[in-house]
CSV table of C-alpha atoms and ligand atoms in Angstrom, one decimal:
chain,number,residue,atom,x,y,z
A,1200,UNK,CA,-20.3,-15.2,-3.7
A,1201,UNK,CA,-16.4,-15.4,-2.9
A,1202,UNK,CA,-14.8,-13.0,-0.4
A,1203,UNK,CA,-13.5,-10.6,-2.9
A,1204,UNK,CA,-14.7,-6.9,-3.0
A,1205,UNK,CA,-14.5,-4.6,-5.8
A,1206,UNK,CA,-14.9,-0.4,-6.7
A,1207,UNK,CA,-16.9,0.6,-9.4
A,1208,UNK,CA,-14.6,0.3,-12.3
A,1209,UNK,CA,-12.9,3.7,-13.1
A,1210,UNK,CA,-10.5,5.8,-15.7
A,1211,UNK,CA,-7.7,6.4,-15.1
A,1212,UNK,CA,-4.8,7.7,-16.7
A,1213,UNK,CA,-6.2,6.6,-19.8
A,1214,UNK,CA,-6.7,2.9,-18.4
A,1215,UNK,CA,-10.3,1.3,-17.5
A,1216,UNK,CA,-9.0,0.3,-13.8
A,1217,UNK,CA,-10.2,-2.7,-12.1
A,1218,UNK,CA,-9.8,-2.3,-8.3
A,1219,UNK,CA,-10.6,-5.1,-6.0
A,1220,UNK,CA,-9.9,-6.3,-2.3
A,1221,UNK,CA,-8.7,-10.0,-1.8
A,1222,UNK,CA,-9.0,-10.0,1.7
A,1223,UNK,CA,-12.3,-10.8,3.6
A,1224,UNK,CA,-11.5,-8.9,6.8
A,1225,UNK,CA,-8.7,-6.6,7.9
A,1226,UNK,CA,-4.8,-8.3,8.0
A,1227,UNK,CA,-2.4,-6.5,8.2
A,1228,UNK,CA,1.1,-6.4,9.6
A,1229,UNK,CA,0.5,-2.4,11.2
A,1230,UNK,CA,-2.3,-0.8,13.4
A,1231,UNK,CA,-2.2,2.2,12.5
A,1232,UNK,CA,-4.2,4.4,14.8
A,1233,UNK,CA,-5.8,6.3,11.6
A,1234,UNK,CA,-6.1,3.5,9.4
A,1235,UNK,CA,-9.6,4.0,7.8
A,1236,UNK,CA,-10.8,0.0,7.8
A,1237,UNK,CA,-9.9,0.2,11.6
A,1238,UNK,CA,-8.2,-1.7,14.5
A,1239,UNK,CA,-6.2,-4.6,13.5
A,1240,UNK,CA,-7.5,-7.8,15.4
A,1241,UNK,CA,-5.1,-10.1,12.9
A,1242,UNK,CA,-2.4,-8.3,13.0
A,1243,UNK,CA,0.5,-10.7,11.0
A,1244,UNK,CA,3.2,-11.2,8.5
A,1245,UNK,CA,2.7,-14.6,7.5
A,1246,UNK,CA,0.4,-15.9,4.6
A,1247,UNK,CA,-3.0,-17.3,5.7
A,1248,UNK,CA,-5.5,-19.5,3.8
A,1249,UNK,CA,-9.2,-18.4,3.2
A,1250,UNK,CA,-12.0,-19.8,1.7
A,1251,UNK,CA,-13.9,-19.8,-1.1
A,1252,UNK,CA,-11.3,-19.2,-3.3
A,1253,UNK,CA,-12.5,-20.5,-6.4
A,1254,UNK,CA,-15.3,-19.2,-6.3
A,1255,UNK,CA,-13.3,-16.0,-5.5
A,1256,UNK,CA,-11.5,-16.8,-8.3
A,1257,UNK,CA,-14.3,-17.6,-10.5
A,1258,UNK,CA,-15.9,-14.4,-9.6
A,1259,UNK,CA,-12.6,-12.4,-11.0
A,1260,UNK,CA,-12.4,-13.8,-13.9
A,1261,UNK,CA,-15.8,-12.9,-14.6
A,1262,UNK,CA,-15.1,-9.3,-13.3
A,1263,UNK,CA,-12.0,-8.7,-15.8
A,1264,UNK,CA,-14.2,-10.0,-18.7
A,1265,UNK,CA,-17.4,-8.2,-18.0
A,1266,UNK,CA,-15.9,-4.9,-17.2
A,1267,UNK,CA,-13.7,-5.0,-19.8
A,1268,UNK,CA,-10.7,-4.1,-17.3
A,1269,UNK,CA,-7.1,-2.4,-18.8
A,1270,UNK,CA,-5.5,-2.8,-15.9
A,1271,UNK,CA,-6.0,-4.6,-12.1
A,1272,UNK,CA,-5.2,-2.7,-8.9
A,1273,UNK,CA,-5.1,-5.2,-5.8
A,1274,UNK,CA,-5.7,-2.6,-3.2
A,1275,UNK,CA,-7.0,-4.6,0.5
A,1276,UNK,CA,-8.1,-4.4,3.4
A,1277,UNK,CA,-4.1,-4.3,4.6
A,1278,UNK,CA,-1.6,-6.2,3.2
A,1279,UNK,CA,-2.7,-7.8,0.4
A,1280,UNK,CA,0.6,-10.0,0.3
A,1281,UNK,CA,-0.3,-12.5,3.5
A,1282,UNK,CA,-3.0,-14.0,1.2
A,1283,UNK,CA,-1.1,-17.3,0.5
A,1284,UNK,CA,-3.2,-17.5,-3.0
A,1285,UNK,CA,-1.9,-14.1,-4.2
A,1286,UNK,CA,0.2,-15.6,-6.3
A,1287,UNK,CA,-2.8,-17.3,-8.0
A,1288,UNK,CA,-4.3,-14.4,-8.2
A,1289,UNK,CA,-1.3,-12.4,-10.3
A,1290,UNK,CA,-1.2,-15.4,-12.2
A,1291,UNK,CA,-4.6,-15.6,-13.1
A,1292,UNK,CA,-4.3,-11.9,-14.7
A,1293,UNK,CA,-1.8,-11.8,-16.4
A,1294,UNK,CA,-3.3,-14.7,-17.9
A,1295,UNK,CA,-5.8,-12.5,-19.0
A,1296,UNK,CA,-3.4,-10.4,-20.7
A,1297,UNK,CA,-4.0,-7.2,-18.1
A,1298,UNK,CA,-0.9,-5.5,-15.8
A,1299,UNK,CA,-1.2,-5.7,-12.0
A,1300,UNK,CA,-0.7,-2.8,-9.8
A,1301,UNK,CA,0.0,-3.7,-6.1
A,1302,UNK,CA,-0.9,-1.7,-3.5
A,1303,UNK,CA,1.5,-2.4,-0.1
A,1304,UNK,CA,2.9,-0.2,2.9
A,1305,UNK,CA,5.7,-2.2,2.7
A,1306,UNK,CA,7.4,-3.8,4.8
A,1307,UNK,CA,7.4,-7.4,3.4
A,1308,UNK,CA,8.6,-6.1,-0.3
A,1309,UNK,CA,12.4,-6.7,1.6
A,1310,UNK,CA,11.5,-10.9,2.2
A,1311,UNK,CA,12.4,-13.4,-0.3
A,1312,UNK,CA,9.3,-14.8,-0.3
A,1313,UNK,CA,7.0,-11.8,-1.0
A,1314,UNK,CA,9.6,-9.9,-3.0
A,1315,UNK,CA,9.6,-12.5,-6.0
A,1316,UNK,CA,5.6,-12.1,-6.1
A,1317,UNK,CA,5.5,-7.9,-6.0
A,1318,UNK,CA,7.9,-8.5,-9.2
A,1319,UNK,CA,5.3,-10.8,-10.5
A,1320,UNK,CA,3.4,-7.0,-10.6
A,1321,UNK,CA,3.7,-4.2,-13.5
A,1322,UNK,CA,3.8,-2.2,-10.5
A,1323,UNK,CA,4.0,-1.8,-6.9
A,1324,UNK,CA,3.3,1.2,-4.6
A,1325,UNK,CA,5.1,1.4,-1.3
A,1326,UNK,CA,4.1,3.9,1.6
A,1327,UNK,CA,6.1,5.6,4.0
A,1328,UNK,CA,3.5,7.7,6.3
A,1329,UNK,CA,5.7,8.4,9.4
A,1330,UNK,CA,10.0,9.5,10.1
A,1331,UNK,CA,11.1,8.8,13.5
A,1332,UNK,CA,11.4,5.1,15.4
A,1333,UNK,CA,9.4,6.7,18.2
A,1334,UNK,CA,6.7,7.7,15.8
A,1335,UNK,CA,6.5,4.1,13.8
A,1336,UNK,CA,6.1,2.5,17.2
A,1337,UNK,CA,3.5,4.7,18.3
A,1338,UNK,CA,0.9,6.0,15.5
A,1339,UNK,CA,1.7,3.1,13.3
A,1340,UNK,CA,2.1,0.2,15.6
A,1341,UNK,CA,3.6,-2.8,13.7
A,1342,UNK,CA,4.2,-5.7,14.6
A,1343,UNK,CA,7.1,-6.7,17.5
A,1344,UNK,CA,10.1,-5.9,16.5
A,1345,UNK,CA,9.7,-4.3,13.2
A,1346,UNK,CA,11.5,-1.0,12.7
A,1347,UNK,CA,11.7,2.1,10.7
A,1348,UNK,CA,15.2,1.3,9.3
A,1349,UNK,CA,14.5,-1.6,8.7
A,1350,UNK,CA,11.1,-0.9,6.5
A,1351,UNK,CA,12.8,1.8,4.3
A,1352,UNK,CA,15.8,-0.7,3.6
A,1353,UNK,CA,13.6,-3.5,2.6
A,1354,UNK,CA,11.7,-0.7,0.1
A,1355,UNK,CA,15.4,0.0,-1.1
A,1356,UNK,CA,16.1,-3.4,-1.7
A,1357,UNK,CA,13.0,-4.7,-2.9
A,1358,UNK,CA,13.3,-1.5,-5.4
A,1359,UNK,CA,17.4,-1.7,-6.0
A,1360,UNK,CA,16.0,-5.2,-8.2
A,1361,UNK,CA,12.5,-4.6,-9.5
A,1362,UNK,CA,12.0,-4.6,-13.4
A,1363,UNK,CA,8.4,-2.7,-13.0
A,1364,UNK,CA,7.5,0.4,-11.7
A,1365,UNK,CA,7.6,1.2,-8.3
A,1366,UNK,CA,5.4,4.3,-6.5
A,1367,UNK,CA,6.4,5.5,-3.3
A,1368,UNK,CA,2.7,6.9,-1.8
A,1369,UNK,CA,3.5,9.7,1.2
A,1370,UNK,CA,1.2,10.9,3.7
A,1371,UNK,CA,1.2,13.8,4.9
A,1372,UNK,CA,0.3,14.2,8.7
A,1373,UNK,CA,-0.2,17.0,10.9
A,1374,UNK,CA,2.3,17.1,13.9
A,1375,UNK,CA,4.4,14.3,12.8
A,1376,UNK,CA,5.9,14.8,8.9
A,1377,UNK,CA,4.9,18.2,8.2
A,1378,UNK,CA,7.8,20.4,9.2
A,1379,UNK,CA,10.4,21.8,7.4
A,1380,UNK,CA,12.9,19.5,8.9
A,1381,UNK,CA,10.3,16.2,8.5
A,1382,UNK,CA,10.2,17.5,4.6
A,1383,UNK,CA,14.4,17.3,4.2
A,1384,UNK,CA,14.1,13.8,5.7
A,1385,UNK,CA,11.6,12.6,3.4
A,1386,UNK,CA,13.2,14.2,0.3
A,1387,UNK,CA,16.6,11.7,1.9
A,1388,UNK,CA,14.2,8.5,2.0
A,1389,UNK,CA,12.9,9.0,-1.3
A,1390,UNK,CA,16.4,9.8,-2.5
A,1391,UNK,CA,17.8,6.0,-0.7
A,1392,UNK,CA,14.1,4.1,-2.6
A,1393,UNK,CA,14.4,6.3,-5.8
A,1394,UNK,CA,10.8,5.1,-7.1
A,1395,UNK,CA,10.0,5.9,-10.1
A,1396,UNK,CA,6.7,7.9,-9.2
A,1397,UNK,CA,6.1,10.1,-6.0
A,1398,UNK,CA,2.4,10.6,-4.9
A,1399,UNK,CA,1.5,12.7,-2.0
A,1400,UNK,CA,-1.5,12.3,0.2
A,1401,UNK,CA,-2.5,13.5,3.9
A,1402,UNK,CA,-5.9,12.9,5.7
A,1403,UNK,CA,-8.9,13.1,4.0
A,1404,UNK,CA,-11.1,10.1,6.4
A,1405,UNK,CA,-13.4,12.6,8.2
A,1406,UNK,CA,-13.0,11.1,11.1
A,1407,UNK,CA,-8.8,11.7,11.2
A,1408,UNK,CA,-9.2,14.9,9.4
A,1409,UNK,CA,-9.1,17.3,12.3
A,1410,UNK,CA,-6.3,16.5,14.4
A,1411,UNK,CA,-4.0,15.1,11.8
A,1412,UNK,CA,-5.5,17.0,8.4
A,1413,UNK,CA,-3.3,19.5,6.9
A,1414,UNK,CA,-4.8,22.8,5.2
A,1415,UNK,CA,-4.2,22.9,1.7
A,1416,UNK,CA,-2.0,25.6,1.3
A,1417,UNK,CA,0.5,23.4,2.9
A,1418,UNK,CA,-0.4,20.6,2.0
A,1419,UNK,CA,-0.3,21.6,-1.8
A,1420,UNK,CA,3.5,23.0,-0.8
A,1421,UNK,CA,5.2,20.4,0.7
A,1422,UNK,CA,3.3,18.0,-2.6
A,1423,UNK,CA,5.5,20.5,-4.3
A,1424,UNK,CA,8.9,20.3,-2.8
A,1425,UNK,CA,8.6,16.6,-2.8
A,1426,UNK,CA,7.5,16.0,-6.2
A,1427,UNK,CA,9.5,18.0,-7.8
A,1428,UNK,CA,13.4,16.7,-6.2
B,467,SF4,S1,-0.5,-0.2,6.9
B,467,SF4,FE1,-2.9,0.6,5.7
B,467,SF4,S2,-4.0,-1.0,6.1
B,467,SF4,FE2,-2.6,-1.2,8.0
B,467,SF4,S3,-3.3,-0.9,9.8
B,467,SF4,FE3,-1.9,1.0,8.3
B,467,SF4,S4,-3.4,2.2,7.4
B,467,SF4,FE4,-4.2,0.4,7.5
């Protein structure tokens, strides 16, 4: 048994999607207060080696074959780019003739070593959750010296040269980015990053829903405003 974990295969947009987590435990460069995985004991932005990689790669190969997957979605317990074998993982999937979708919070996409890895994926998802420097520090608790400006510029720089499909996931959080003024700011950020697709999300986790969740009505209103720009 390897160290990767999988979701049951599902169909999305007519394709059989195999979703894989490639981290043995949480490794992230952020420590968001609402992280569904829990606190970041390993707050890192450099690559790490993990054990059992050979058996994990073999297992991934047979999962692809047995599930007849048509797309592999790398969605990990944190920032998948910090697994030092991510390049091998992408090559293995591509070698099987399948497209790769990668979820990243987006901060590392501006750094050359990570940009080159992400460029090999057919689809990359980046994220926006807070829109002021103060909230970014307070709520997403990134590695020291990270700034919101750099976060956004990293995604802008990445998407300027990226040939694949860049998807921006915007999470609406009550009290942080759900006012009219915030929506205007998010629209400007979207224009600057210029993604191929926008996905809107909100706090769905029961633990955070009460404090940070927004109503169905407001979510629909904001989603319509963001999806139609
Ligand atoms: S970026 Fe995602 S994985 Fe990382 S701490 Fe925040 S919510 Fe968790």
